[in-house]
Every structure is written in structure tokens, then in C-alpha cells.
Amino acid sequence: QEKKQEGLYLFKSHEKISLREFKKAISSSAKKHHGLVYFKMESCILHAACSTLQKAQELVNKAKLSGWKKSGIITFGRRIVCEIASTEKIEMPIANKGKILANDYFLKILVRESNRKLERTGEKIRRLKRAI
């Protein structure tokens, strides 16, 4: 079984970024890290402890109606936790051996799609807040 590597982040942001910022970050990262460098836009995950199974089910229902497709209930003995997960994500190799693997046209599309998915996640968060 392949052991999961501990989080090694060469650059991260929780805000939308421009193509210029992205190119600067990956150029810098590719120079520092000569192995394979991945671009990851990760899904938002929210964990919420609930006092009863009924309240947990209500939260999951509201989450699903707000667009959070991967939502469920996890129990740990008496502890009841809702896991509410978004589906917006992108992951792909972006640099290797100090060299960027994609041209500017591709990078522009990657930034645009990542920013669009981030906006969509933000809208899901706002819908869930209103539902709660």
C-alpha cells in the first residue's frame, strides 16, 4: 500500500487568483522542487457535531438541497458528526524536473476553471448558511 505523503504545499490560496499570480507561483515552485509538482484545487469539507441523529439528518437534508452532493452522517459511539463535502476539485501534474508542463493557453483555462469552481463552492456555502 502506498503511503500518503504528508502535506507538502509549495503555494496555496483560499481566494481566486490571476493567471499572472499562478504562473509566478508555479515557476517559483518548479525551480524549488525538481520532482513532479501537482496542481490541486480541493473540495470544501465541513464537519459539524450534532446533538441528535434527527438534527444531523436535518442538516444533511439542508446541505443536499443546497448543492452539497457528498453529505452524510458519521457516528463515533455517542458522537454524531455530519460530513458535508463539495464536489468541486481539480488535480493534475503541472511541472516536472523544474519545467512547467503546460502552455499559457492551458494555464489560463486551468485558472479560469479553478476560480469558477471556487465561486460555485462559495455560493453553496451561502445557500447552506441561509438554509440553516
Tab-separated table of N, CA, C and O in Angstrom:
chain	number	residue	atom	x	y	z
A	1	GLN	N	0.849	-1.179	0.000
A	1	GLN	CA	0.000	0.000	0.000
A	1	GLN	C	0.893	1.239	0.000
A	1	GLN	O	1.813	1.354	0.786
A	2	GLU	N	0.582	2.164	-0.897
A	2	GLU	CA	1.360	3.390	-0.997
A	2	GLU	C	1.047	4.300	0.183
A	2	GLU	O	-0.111	4.533	0.506
A	3	LYS	N	2.090	4.780	0.842
A	3	LYS	CA	1.901	5.655	1.998
A	3	LYS	C	1.628	7.075	1.506
A	3	LYS	O	2.338	7.594	0.651
A	4	LYS	N	0.600	7.693	2.058
A	4	LYS	CA	0.242	9.051	1.675
A	4	LYS	C	1.291	10.019	2.193
A	4	LYS	O	1.657	9.982	3.371
A	5	GLN	N	1.779	10.872	1.290
A	5	GLN	CA	2.783	11.858	1.676
A	5	GLN	C	2.131	12.954	2.499
A	5	GLN	O	1.039	13.407	2.198
A	6	GLU	N	2.812	13.360	3.546
A	6	GLU	CA	2.310	14.464	4.359
A	6	GLU	C	2.197	15.706	3.487
A	6	GLU	O	2.907	15.862	2.504
A	7	GLY	N	1.287	16.604	3.855
A	7	GLY	CA	1.005	17.793	3.050
A	7	GLY	C	2.238	18.621	2.746
A	7	GLY	O	2.854	19.180	3.637
A	8	LEU	N	2.596	18.659	1.506
A	8	LEU	CA	3.695	19.491	1.046
A	8	LEU	C	3.086	20.491	0.084
A	8	LEU	O	2.704	20.132	-1.024
A	9	TYR	N	2.957	21.721	0.529
A	9	TYR	CA	2.349	22.746	-0.299
A	9	TYR	C	3.386	23.790	-0.645
A	9	TYR	O	3.992	24.393	0.238
A	10	LEU	N	3.586	23.992	-1.924
A	10	LEU	CA	4.547	24.989	-2.380
A	10	LEU	C	3.872	26.355	-2.513
A	10	LEU	O	4.530	27.380	-2.497
A	11	PHE	N	2.541	26.339	-2.659
A	11	PHE	CA	1.754	27.564	-2.745
A	11	PHE	C	0.313	27.180	-2.450
A	11	PHE	O	-0.143	26.126	-2.864
A	12	LYS	N	-0.403	28.026	-1.708
A	12	LYS	CA	-1.826	27.784	-1.520
A	12	LYS	C	-2.563	29.099	-1.364
A	12	LYS	O	-1.986	30.104	-0.937
A	13	SER	N	-3.839	29.066	-1.727
A	13	SER	CA	-4.686	30.237	-1.631
A	13	SER	C	-6.119	29.782	-1.401
A	13	SER	O	-6.527	28.742	-1.908
A	14	HIS	N	-6.860	30.568	-0.645
A	14	HIS	CA	-8.282	30.312	-0.457
A	14	HIS	C	-9.106	31.369	-1.201
A	14	HIS	O	-10.304	31.475	-0.996
A	15	GLU	N	-8.443	32.131	-2.039
A	15	GLU	CA	-9.083	33.184	-2.835
A	15	GLU	C	-8.829	32.918	-4.310
A	15	GLU	O	-7.926	32.173	-4.673
A	16	LYS	N	-9.607	33.579	-5.160
A	16	LYS	CA	-9.359	33.471	-6.595
A	16	LYS	C	-7.985	34.066	-6.899
A	16	LYS	O	-7.528	34.968	-6.201
A	17	ILE	N	-7.339	33.537	-7.932
A	17	ILE	CA	-6.026	34.047	-8.312
A	17	ILE	C	-6.029	34.417	-9.790
A	17	ILE	O	-6.864	33.943	-10.562
A	18	SER	N	-5.083	35.258	-10.166
A	18	SER	CA	-4.931	35.654	-11.570
A	18	SER	C	-3.942	34.717	-12.257
A	18	SER	O	-3.163	34.024	-11.594
A	19	LEU	N	-3.958	34.741	-13.575
A	19	LEU	CA	-3.003	33.938	-14.340
A	19	LEU	C	-1.581	34.350	-13.987
A	19	LEU	O	-0.706	33.501	-13.818
A	20	ARG	N	-1.342	35.638	-13.840
A	20	ARG	CA	-0.001	36.133	-13.508
A	20	ARG	C	0.471	35.583	-12.162
A	20	ARG	O	1.585	35.091	-12.027
A	21	GLU	N	-0.405	35.641	-11.140
A	21	GLU	CA	-0.062	35.099	-9.819
A	21	GLU	C	0.222	33.597	-9.899
A	21	GLU	O	1.162	33.100	-9.283
A	22	PHE	N	-0.596	32.898	-10.657
A	22	PHE	CA	-0.460	31.454	-10.786
A	22	PHE	C	0.857	31.090	-11.469
A	22	PHE	O	1.586	30.220	-10.998
A	23	LYS	N	1.172	31.771	-12.558
A	23	LYS	CA	2.412	31.486	-13.283
A	23	LYS	C	3.635	31.774	-12.416
A	23	LYS	O	4.601	31.019	-12.416
A	24	LYS	N	3.568	32.862	-11.652
A	24	LYS	CA	4.670	33.200	-10.747
A	24	LYS	C	4.845	32.103	-9.691
A	24	LYS	O	5.965	31.675	-9.408
A	25	ALA	N	3.731	31.634	-9.136
A	25	ALA	CA	3.780	30.599	-8.095
A	25	ALA	C	4.325	29.280	-8.640
A	25	ALA	O	5.171	28.647	-8.008
A	26	ILE	N	3.855	28.864	-9.818
A	26	ILE	CA	4.326	27.569	-10.313
A	26	ILE	C	5.753	27.657	-10.842
A	26	ILE	O	6.510	26.697	-10.728
A	27	SER	N	6.147	28.806	-11.367
A	27	SER	CA	7.546	28.964	-11.802
A	27	SER	C	8.475	28.860	-10.609
A	27	SER	O	9.483	28.161	-10.643
A	28	SER	N	8.119	29.544	-9.542
A	28	SER	CA	8.913	29.505	-8.318
A	28	SER	C	8.934	28.095	-7.737
A	28	SER	O	9.975	27.588	-7.342
A	29	SER	N	7.771	27.442	-7.706
A	29	SER	CA	7.667	26.085	-7.164
A	29	SER	C	8.470	25.097	-7.990
A	29	SER	O	9.154	24.231	-7.445
A	30	ALA	N	8.397	25.217	-9.309
A	30	ALA	CA	9.111	24.286	-10.186
A	30	ALA	C	10.621	24.409	-9.999
A	30	ALA	O	11.343	23.419	-10.075
A	31	LYS	N	11.091	25.621	-9.728
A	31	LYS	CA	12.534	25.821	-9.516
A	31	LYS	C	12.994	25.249	-8.177
A	31	LYS	O	14.094	24.740	-8.055
A	32	LYS	N	12.138	25.333	-7.147
A	32	LYS	CA	12.486	24.858	-5.806
A	32	LYS	C	12.356	23.345	-5.676
A	32	LYS	O	13.073	22.721	-4.921
A	33	HIS	N	11.395	22.780	-6.373
A	33	HIS	CA	11.074	21.358	-6.223
A	33	HIS	C	11.264	20.686	-7.577
A	33	HIS	O	10.484	20.891	-8.484
A	34	HIS	N	12.298	19.877	-7.699
A	34	HIS	CA	12.629	19.319	-9.010
A	34	HIS	C	11.921	18.017	-9.335
A	34	HIS	O	12.135	17.438	-10.382
A	35	GLY	N	11.071	17.556	-8.445
A	35	GLY	CA	10.269	16.369	-8.734
A	35	GLY	C	8.987	16.780	-9.445
A	35	GLY	O	8.859	17.883	-9.979
A	36	LEU	N	8.025	15.910	-9.418
A	36	LEU	CA	6.723	16.180	-10.020
A	36	LEU	C	5.928	17.102	-9.095
A	36	LEU	O	5.811	16.844	-7.904
A	37	VAL	N	5.401	18.192	-9.647
A	37	VAL	CA	4.605	19.166	-8.897
A	37	VAL	C	3.172	19.072	-9.390
A	37	VAL	O	2.917	19.136	-10.592
A	38	TYR	N	2.242	18.898	-8.454
A	38	TYR	CA	0.825	18.806	-8.800
A	38	TYR	C	0.104	20.106	-8.494
A	38	TYR	O	0.394	20.771	-7.508
A	39	PHE	N	-0.875	20.419	-9.332
A	39	PHE	CA	-1.835	21.474	-9.042
A	39	PHE	C	-3.040	20.776	-8.434
A	39	PHE	O	-3.520	19.776	-8.965
A	40	LYS	N	-3.506	21.290	-7.280
A	40	LYS	CA	-4.697	20.730	-6.647
A	40	LYS	C	-5.645	21.859	-6.250
A	40	LYS	O	-5.253	22.776	-5.557
A	41	MET	N	-6.849	21.767	-6.717
A	41	MET	CA	-7.933	22.614	-6.245
A	41	MET	C	-8.831	21.643	-5.498
A	41	MET	O	-9.435	20.757	-6.089
A	42	GLU	N	-8.844	21.729	-4.171
A	42	GLU	CA	-9.515	20.721	-3.363
A	42	GLU	C	-10.935	21.114	-2.998
A	42	GLU	O	-11.268	22.290	-2.894
A	43	SER	N	-11.742	20.084	-2.765
A	43	SER	CA	-13.134	20.261	-2.364
A	43	SER	C	-13.218	20.817	-0.948
A	43	SER	O	-12.386	20.500	-0.110
A	44	CYS	N	-14.247	21.587	-0.714
A	44	CYS	CA	-14.527	22.096	0.627
A	44	CYS	C	-15.189	20.982	1.430
A	44	CYS	O	-16.081	20.294	0.930
A	45	ILE	N	-14.733	20.795	2.658
A	45	ILE	CA	-15.343	19.804	3.552
A	45	ILE	C	-15.662	20.485	4.881
A	45	ILE	O	-14.823	21.170	5.448
A	46	LEU	N	-16.875	20.277	5.347
A	46	LEU	CA	-17.329	20.833	6.616
A	46	LEU	C	-17.749	19.686	7.518
A	46	LEU	O	-18.481	18.793	7.095
A	47	HIS	N	-17.254	19.691	8.747
A	47	HIS	CA	-17.679	18.715	9.752
A	47	HIS	C	-18.454	19.471	10.833
A	47	HIS	O	-17.995	20.510	11.302
A	48	ALA	N	-19.605	18.943	11.194
A	48	ALA	CA	-20.423	19.576	12.231
A	48	ALA	C	-20.914	18.511	13.202
A	48	ALA	O	-21.510	17.508	12.784
A	49	ALA	N	-20.646	18.721	14.491
A	49	ALA	CA	-21.152	17.809	15.525
A	49	ALA	C	-22.614	18.161	15.790
A	49	ALA	O	-22.976	19.332	15.858
A	50	CYS	N	-23.449	17.146	15.914
A	50	CYS	CA	-24.884	17.357	16.149
A	50	CYS	C	-25.301	16.658	17.443
A	50	CYS	O	-24.759	15.613	17.793
A	51	SER	N	-26.277	17.232	18.119
A	51	SER	CA	-26.698	16.689	19.415
A	51	SER	C	-27.584	15.453	19.275
A	51	SER	O	-27.612	14.620	20.178
A	52	THR	N	-28.302	15.338	18.155
A	52	THR	CA	-29.158	14.168	17.947
A	52	THR	C	-29.052	13.701	16.500
A	52	THR	O	-28.666	14.471	15.611
A	53	LEU	N	-29.440	12.462	16.285
A	53	LEU	CA	-29.454	11.915	14.934
A	53	LEU	C	-30.466	12.662	14.060
A	53	LEU	O	-30.216	12.915	12.876
A	54	GLN	N	-31.577	13.057	14.635
A	54	GLN	CA	-32.601	13.804	13.901
A	54	GLN	C	-32.048	15.149	13.414
A	54	GLN	O	-32.254	15.525	12.264
A	55	LYS	N	-31.328	15.865	14.290
A	55	LYS	CA	-30.750	17.147	13.884
A	55	LYS	C	-29.677	16.947	12.824
A	55	LYS	O	-29.545	17.750	11.891
A	56	ALA	N	-28.927	15.857	12.931
A	56	ALA	CA	-27.917	15.547	11.927
A	56	ALA	C	-28.582	15.298	10.574
A	56	ALA	O	-28.114	15.787	9.541
A	57	GLN	N	-29.675	14.538	10.573
A	57	GLN	CA	-30.383	14.243	9.324
A	57	GLN	C	-30.951	15.529	8.714
A	57	GLN	O	-30.915	15.712	7.497
A	58	GLU	N	-31.465	16.425	9.556
A	58	GLU	CA	-31.972	17.712	9.062
A	58	GLU	C	-30.855	18.520	8.402
A	58	GLU	O	-31.054	19.114	7.339
A	59	LEU	N	-29.673	18.530	9.016
A	59	LEU	CA	-28.542	19.260	8.452
A	59	LEU	C	-28.112	18.650	7.118
A	59	LEU	O	-27.873	19.371	6.150
A	60	VAL	N	-28.039	17.340	7.048
A	60	VAL	CA	-27.664	16.667	5.801
A	60	VAL	C	-28.683	16.975	4.709
A	60	VAL	O	-28.309	17.263	3.562
A	61	ASN	N	-29.964	16.950	5.038
A	61	ASN	CA	-31.009	17.272	4.055
A	61	ASN	C	-30.857	18.697	3.541
A	61	ASN	O	-30.955	18.942	2.335
A	62	LYS	N	-30.605	19.646	4.444
A	62	LYS	CA	-30.405	21.043	4.033
A	62	LYS	C	-29.158	21.180	3.168
A	62	LYS	O	-29.158	21.938	2.197
A	63	ALA	N	-28.119	20.458	3.520
A	63	ALA	CA	-26.884	20.507	2.736
A	63	ALA	C	-27.129	19.986	1.321
A	63	ALA	O	-26.719	20.613	0.340
A	64	LYS	N	-27.813	18.854	1.225
A	64	LYS	CA	-28.078	18.278	-0.099
A	64	LYS	C	-28.946	19.210	-0.942
A	64	LYS	O	-28.701	19.382	-2.133
A	65	LEU	N	-29.941	19.836	-0.326
A	65	LEU	CA	-30.787	20.787	-1.052
A	65	LEU	C	-30.009	22.043	-1.456
A	65	LEU	O	-30.394	22.733	-2.383
A	66	SER	N	-28.913	22.322	-0.753
A	66	SER	CA	-28.070	23.484	-1.060
A	66	SER	C	-26.964	23.145	-2.068
A	66	SER	O	-26.141	23.984	-2.385
A	67	GLY	N	-26.935	21.895	-2.538
A	67	GLY	CA	-25.976	21.525	-3.572
A	67	GLY	C	-24.779	20.724	-3.115
A	67	GLY	O	-23.892	20.417	-3.907
A	68	TRP	N	-24.727	20.354	-1.851
A	68	TRP	CA	-23.611	19.568	-1.312
A	68	TRP	C	-23.943	18.094	-1.512
A	68	TRP	O	-24.569	17.473	-0.660
A	69	LYS	N	-23.518	17.516	-2.622
A	69	LYS	CA	-23.907	16.158	-3.001
A	69	LYS	C	-23.326	15.084	-2.096
A	69	LYS	O	-23.946	14.067	-1.854
A	70	LYS	N	-22.118	15.289	-1.630
A	70	LYS	CA	-21.440	14.271	-0.813
A	70	LYS	C	-21.598	14.615	0.660
A	70	LYS	O	-20.686	15.110	1.291
A	71	SER	N	-22.760	14.360	1.188
A	71	SER	CA	-23.038	14.685	2.587
A	71	SER	C	-23.586	13.455	3.286
A	71	SER	O	-24.382	12.714	2.721
A	72	GLY	N	-23.128	13.258	4.522
A	72	GLY	CA	-23.594	12.101	5.267
A	72	GLY	C	-23.350	12.244	6.750
A	72	GLY	O	-22.827	13.256	7.218
A	73	ILE	N	-23.730	11.199	7.479
A	73	ILE	CA	-23.620	11.192	8.944
A	73	ILE	C	-22.615	10.122	9.345
A	73	ILE	O	-22.658	9.000	8.849
A	74	ILE	N	-21.741	10.509	10.246
A	74	ILE	CA	-20.741	9.595	10.792
A	74	ILE	C	-20.978	9.538	12.297
A	74	ILE	O	-21.189	10.576	12.927
A	75	THR	N	-20.940	8.355	12.870
A	75	THR	CA	-21.084	8.257	14.326
A	75	THR	C	-19.826	7.643	14.924
A	75	THR	O	-19.214	6.753	14.346
A	76	PHE	N	-19.450	8.174	16.061
A	76	PHE	CA	-18.327	7.669	16.847
A	76	PHE	C	-18.868	7.403	18.239
A	76	PHE	O	-18.843	8.290	19.092
A	77	GLY	N	-19.399	6.227	18.455
A	77	GLY	CA	-20.031	5.948	19.740
A	77	GLY	C	-21.254	6.823	19.901
A	77	GLY	O	-22.176	6.756	19.111
A	78	ARG	N	-21.221	7.689	20.883
A	78	ARG	CA	-22.355	8.607	21.113
A	78	ARG	C	-22.228	9.894	20.307
A	78	ARG	O	-23.177	10.674	20.239
A	79	ARG	N	-21.076	10.124	19.744
A	79	ARG	CA	-20.843	11.369	18.998
A	79	ARG	C	-21.393	11.250	17.573
A	79	ARG	O	-21.114	10.283	16.864
A	80	ILE	N	-22.165	12.250	17.163
A	80	ILE	CA	-22.782	12.262	15.835
A	80	ILE	C	-22.187	13.440	15.060
A	80	ILE	O	-22.267	14.590	15.503
A	81	VAL	N	-21.593	13.154	13.911
A	81	VAL	CA	-20.934	14.188	13.102
A	81	VAL	C	-21.471	14.134	11.679
A	81	VAL	O	-21.583	13.063	11.081
A	82	CYS	N	-21.798	15.308	11.143
A	82	CYS	CA	-22.164	15.416	9.732
A	82	CYS	C	-20.910	15.792	8.951
A	82	CYS	O	-20.161	16.675	9.368
A	83	GLU	N	-20.697	15.099	7.847
A	83	GLU	CA	-19.635	15.477	6.930
A	83	GLU	C	-20.318	15.991	5.675
A	83	GLU	O	-21.059	15.269	5.023
A	84	ILE	N	-20.066	17.260	5.375
A	84	ILE	CA	-20.679	17.921	4.234
A	84	ILE	C	-19.545	18.272	3.277
A	84	ILE	O	-18.658	19.048	3.624
A	85	ALA	N	-19.553	17.656	2.099
A	85	ALA	CA	-18.432	17.816	1.175
A	85	ALA	C	-18.912	18.283	-0.191
A	85	ALA	O	-19.907	17.807	-0.723
A	86	SER	N	-18.147	19.193	-0.738
A	86	SER	CA	-18.401	19.693	-2.080
A	86	SER	C	-17.736	18.765	-3.092
A	86	SER	O	-16.903	17.937	-2.733
A	87	THR	N	-18.098	18.885	-4.329
A	87	THR	CA	-17.518	18.016	-5.364
A	87	THR	C	-16.560	18.757	-6.291
A	87	THR	O	-15.970	18.136	-7.172
A	88	GLU	N	-16.395	20.052	-6.110
A	88	GLU	CA	-15.541	20.832	-6.998
A	88	GLU	C	-14.076	20.584	-6.674
A	88	GLU	O	-13.614	20.963	-5.605
A	89	LYS	N	-13.364	19.952	-7.593
A	89	LYS	CA	-11.938	19.762	-7.393
A	89	LYS	C	-11.252	19.530	-8.736
A	89	LYS	O	-11.887	19.129	-9.710
A	90	ILE	N	-9.960	19.793	-8.754
A	90	ILE	CA	-9.107	19.557	-9.919
A	90	ILE	C	-7.762	19.095	-9.371
A	90	ILE	O	-7.272	19.648	-8.391
A	91	GLU	N	-7.169	18.095	-9.996
A	91	GLU	CA	-5.834	17.658	-9.606
A	91	GLU	C	-5.115	17.144	-10.840
A	91	GLU	O	-5.648	16.320	-11.577
A	92	MET	N	-3.892	17.657	-11.063
A	92	MET	CA	-3.098	17.213	-12.202
A	92	MET	C	-1.653	17.644	-12.051
A	92	MET	O	-1.363	18.619	-11.368
A	93	PRO	N	-0.738	16.903	-12.677
A	93	PRO	CA	0.661	17.350	-12.655
A	93	PRO	C	0.787	18.645	-13.458
A	93	PRO	O	0.150	18.791	-14.497
A	94	ILE	N	1.596	19.576	-12.953
A	94	ILE	CA	1.737	20.869	-13.613
A	94	ILE	C	3.191	21.194	-13.954
A	94	ILE	O	3.460	21.997	-14.839
A	95	ALA	N	4.125	20.553	-13.251
A	95	ALA	CA	5.549	20.779	-13.522
A	95	ALA	C	6.319	19.512	-13.187
A	95	ALA	O	5.897	18.712	-12.366
A	96	ASN	N	7.471	19.370	-13.855
A	96	ASN	CA	8.335	18.224	-13.584
A	96	ASN	C	9.771	18.607	-13.907
A	96	ASN	O	10.024	19.288	-14.912
A	97	LYS	N	10.677	18.209	-13.026
A	97	LYS	CA	12.104	18.472	-13.212
A	97	LYS	C	12.378	19.955	-13.473
A	97	LYS	O	13.172	20.318	-14.328
A	98	GLY	N	11.668	20.815	-12.734
A	98	GLY	CA	11.882	22.250	-12.826
A	98	GLY	C	11.247	22.922	-14.034
A	98	GLY	O	11.444	24.111	-14.260
A	99	LYS	N	10.437	22.188	-14.793
A	99	LYS	CA	9.852	22.735	-16.023
A	99	LYS	C	8.328	22.655	-15.982
A	99	LYS	O	7.758	21.618	-15.627
A	100	ILE	N	7.648	23.750	-16.361
A	100	ILE	CA	6.192	23.781	-16.423
A	100	ILE	C	5.740	22.927	-17.609
A	100	ILE	O	6.296	23.027	-18.708
A	101	LEU	N	4.753	22.078	-17.404
A	101	LEU	CA	4.324	21.109	-18.405
A	101	LEU	C	3.259	21.620	-19.376
A	101	LEU	O	2.925	20.919	-20.322
A	102	ALA	N	2.720	22.800	-19.135
A	102	ALA	CA	1.606	23.294	-19.949
A	102	ALA	C	1.904	24.677	-20.503
A	102	ALA	O	2.656	25.448	-19.916
A	103	ASN	N	1.254	24.998	-21.618
A	103	ASN	CA	1.434	26.329	-22.217
A	103	ASN	C	0.491	27.342	-21.557
A	103	ASN	O	-0.383	26.983	-20.769
A	104	ASP	N	0.666	28.611	-21.900
A	104	ASP	CA	-0.134	29.690	-21.295
A	104	ASP	C	-1.627	29.533	-21.553
A	104	ASP	O	-2.441	29.863	-20.690
A	105	TYR	N	-1.999	29.044	-22.715
A	105	TYR	CA	-3.424	28.856	-23.036
A	105	TYR	C	-4.055	27.870	-22.052
A	105	TYR	O	-5.118	28.126	-21.493
A	106	PHE	N	-3.365	26.741	-21.819
A	106	PHE	CA	-3.863	25.745	-20.878
A	106	PHE	C	-3.910	26.309	-19.458
A	106	PHE	O	-4.884	26.106	-18.733
A	107	LEU	N	-2.860	27.012	-19.054
A	107	LEU	CA	-2.816	27.596	-17.704
A	107	LEU	C	-3.948	28.594	-17.497
A	107	LEU	O	-4.551	28.653	-16.422
A	108	LYS	N	-4.252	29.366	-18.542
A	108	LYS	CA	-5.351	30.339	-18.465
A	108	LYS	C	-6.676	29.624	-18.223
A	108	LYS	O	-7.484	30.043	-17.387
A	109	ILE	N	-6.904	28.521	-18.935
A	109	ILE	CA	-8.139	27.743	-18.752
A	109	ILE	C	-8.169	27.120	-17.352
A	109	ILE	O	-9.204	27.131	-16.684
A	110	LEU	N	-7.047	26.601	-16.894
A	110	LEU	CA	-6.965	25.990	-15.570
A	110	LEU	C	-7.298	27.006	-14.473
A	110	LEU	O	-8.073	26.720	-13.562
A	111	VAL	N	-6.746	28.204	-14.578
A	111	VAL	CA	-7.030	29.263	-13.599
A	111	VAL	C	-8.503	29.653	-13.664
A	111	VAL	O	-9.173	29.775	-12.630
A	112	ARG	N	-9.028	29.818	-14.874
A	112	ARG	CA	-10.437	30.208	-15.030
A	112	ARG	C	-11.362	29.162	-14.423
A	112	ARG	O	-12.293	29.484	-13.680
A	113	GLU	N	-11.122	27.880	-14.716
A	113	GLU	CA	-11.969	26.812	-14.191
A	113	GLU	C	-11.845	26.679	-12.676
A	113	GLU	O	-12.835	26.450	-11.985
A	114	SER	N	-10.647	26.824	-12.160
A	114	SER	CA	-10.445	26.757	-10.705
A	114	SER	C	-11.178	27.895	-10.006
A	114	SER	O	-11.846	27.682	-8.989
A	115	ASN	N	-11.071	29.095	-10.551
A	115	ASN	CA	-11.774	30.246	-9.981
A	115	ASN	C	-13.288	30.062	-10.069
A	115	ASN	O	-14.022	30.402	-9.138
A	116	ARG	N	-13.763	29.479	-11.161
A	116	ARG	CA	-15.200	29.234	-11.329
A	116	ARG	C	-15.688	28.218	-10.287
A	116	ARG	O	-16.726	28.405	-9.662
A	117	LYS	N	-14.912	27.170	-10.070
A	117	LYS	CA	-15.277	26.170	-9.068
A	117	LYS	C	-15.242	26.763	-7.661
A	117	LYS	O	-16.085	26.443	-6.823
A	118	LEU	N	-14.294	27.640	-7.399
A	118	LEU	CA	-14.218	28.307	-6.103
A	118	LEU	C	-15.446	29.187	-5.887
A	118	LEU	O	-16.028	29.205	-4.802
A	119	GLU	N	-15.876	29.896	-6.931
A	119	GLU	CA	-17.088	30.713	-6.842
A	119	GLU	C	-18.312	29.839	-6.577
A	119	GLU	O	-19.172	30.190	-5.767
A	120	ARG	N	-18.385	28.704	-7.267
A	120	ARG	CA	-19.517	27.795	-7.087
A	120	ARG	C	-19.547	27.256	-5.655
A	120	ARG	O	-20.610	27.163	-5.037
A	121	THR	N	-18.390	26.942	-5.099
A	121	THR	CA	-18.314	26.485	-3.706
A	121	THR	C	-18.772	27.598	-2.767
A	121	THR	O	-19.510	27.345	-1.809
A	122	GLY	N	-18.344	28.830	-3.027
A	122	GLY	CA	-18.778	29.966	-2.206
A	122	GLY	C	-20.283	30.132	-2.216
A	122	GLY	O	-20.900	30.418	-1.179
A	123	GLU	N	-20.894	29.928	-3.378
A	123	GLU	CA	-22.353	30.027	-3.479
A	123	GLU	C	-23.028	28.913	-2.689
A	123	GLU	O	-24.033	29.134	-2.017
A	124	LYS	N	-22.464	27.714	-2.709
A	124	LYS	CA	-23.022	26.613	-1.919
A	124	LYS	C	-22.952	26.927	-0.425
A	124	LYS	O	-23.876	26.623	0.323
A	125	ILE	N	-21.845	27.521	0.000
A	125	ILE	CA	-21.701	27.905	1.411
A	125	ILE	C	-22.773	28.912	1.784
A	125	ILE	O	-23.418	28.792	2.838
A	126	ARG	N	-22.994	29.917	0.924
A	126	ARG	CA	-24.019	30.938	1.205
A	126	ARG	C	-25.433	30.312	1.248
A	126	ARG	O	-26.223	30.644	2.121
A	127	ARG	N	-25.723	29.380	0.323
A	127	ARG	CA	-27.032	28.711	0.328
A	127	ARG	C	-27.228	27.893	1.591
A	127	ARG	O	-28.307	27.895	2.193
A	128	LEU	N	-26.177	27.193	2.029
A	128	LEU	CA	-26.269	26.396	3.251
A	128	LEU	C	-26.484	27.293	4.463
A	128	LEU	O	-27.311	26.979	5.326
A	129	LYS	N	-25.785	28.414	4.529
A	129	LYS	CA	-25.983	29.356	5.652
A	129	LYS	C	-27.424	29.833	5.703
A	129	LYS	O	-28.021	29.897	6.779
A	130	ARG	N	-27.983	30.177	4.547
A	130	ARG	CA	-29.373	30.634	4.509
A	130	ARG	C	-30.334	29.515	4.927
A	130	ARG	O	-31.322	29.770	5.622
A	131	ALA	N	-30.047	28.285	4.517
A	131	ALA	CA	-30.916	27.146	4.845
A	131	ALA	C	-30.903	26.836	6.337
A	131	ALA	O	-31.909	26.426	6.899
A	132	ILE	N	-29.743	27.042	6.959
A	132	ILE	CA	-29.613	26.758	8.389
A	132	ILE	C	-30.270	27.879	9.176
A	132	ILE	O	-30.914	27.703	10.154
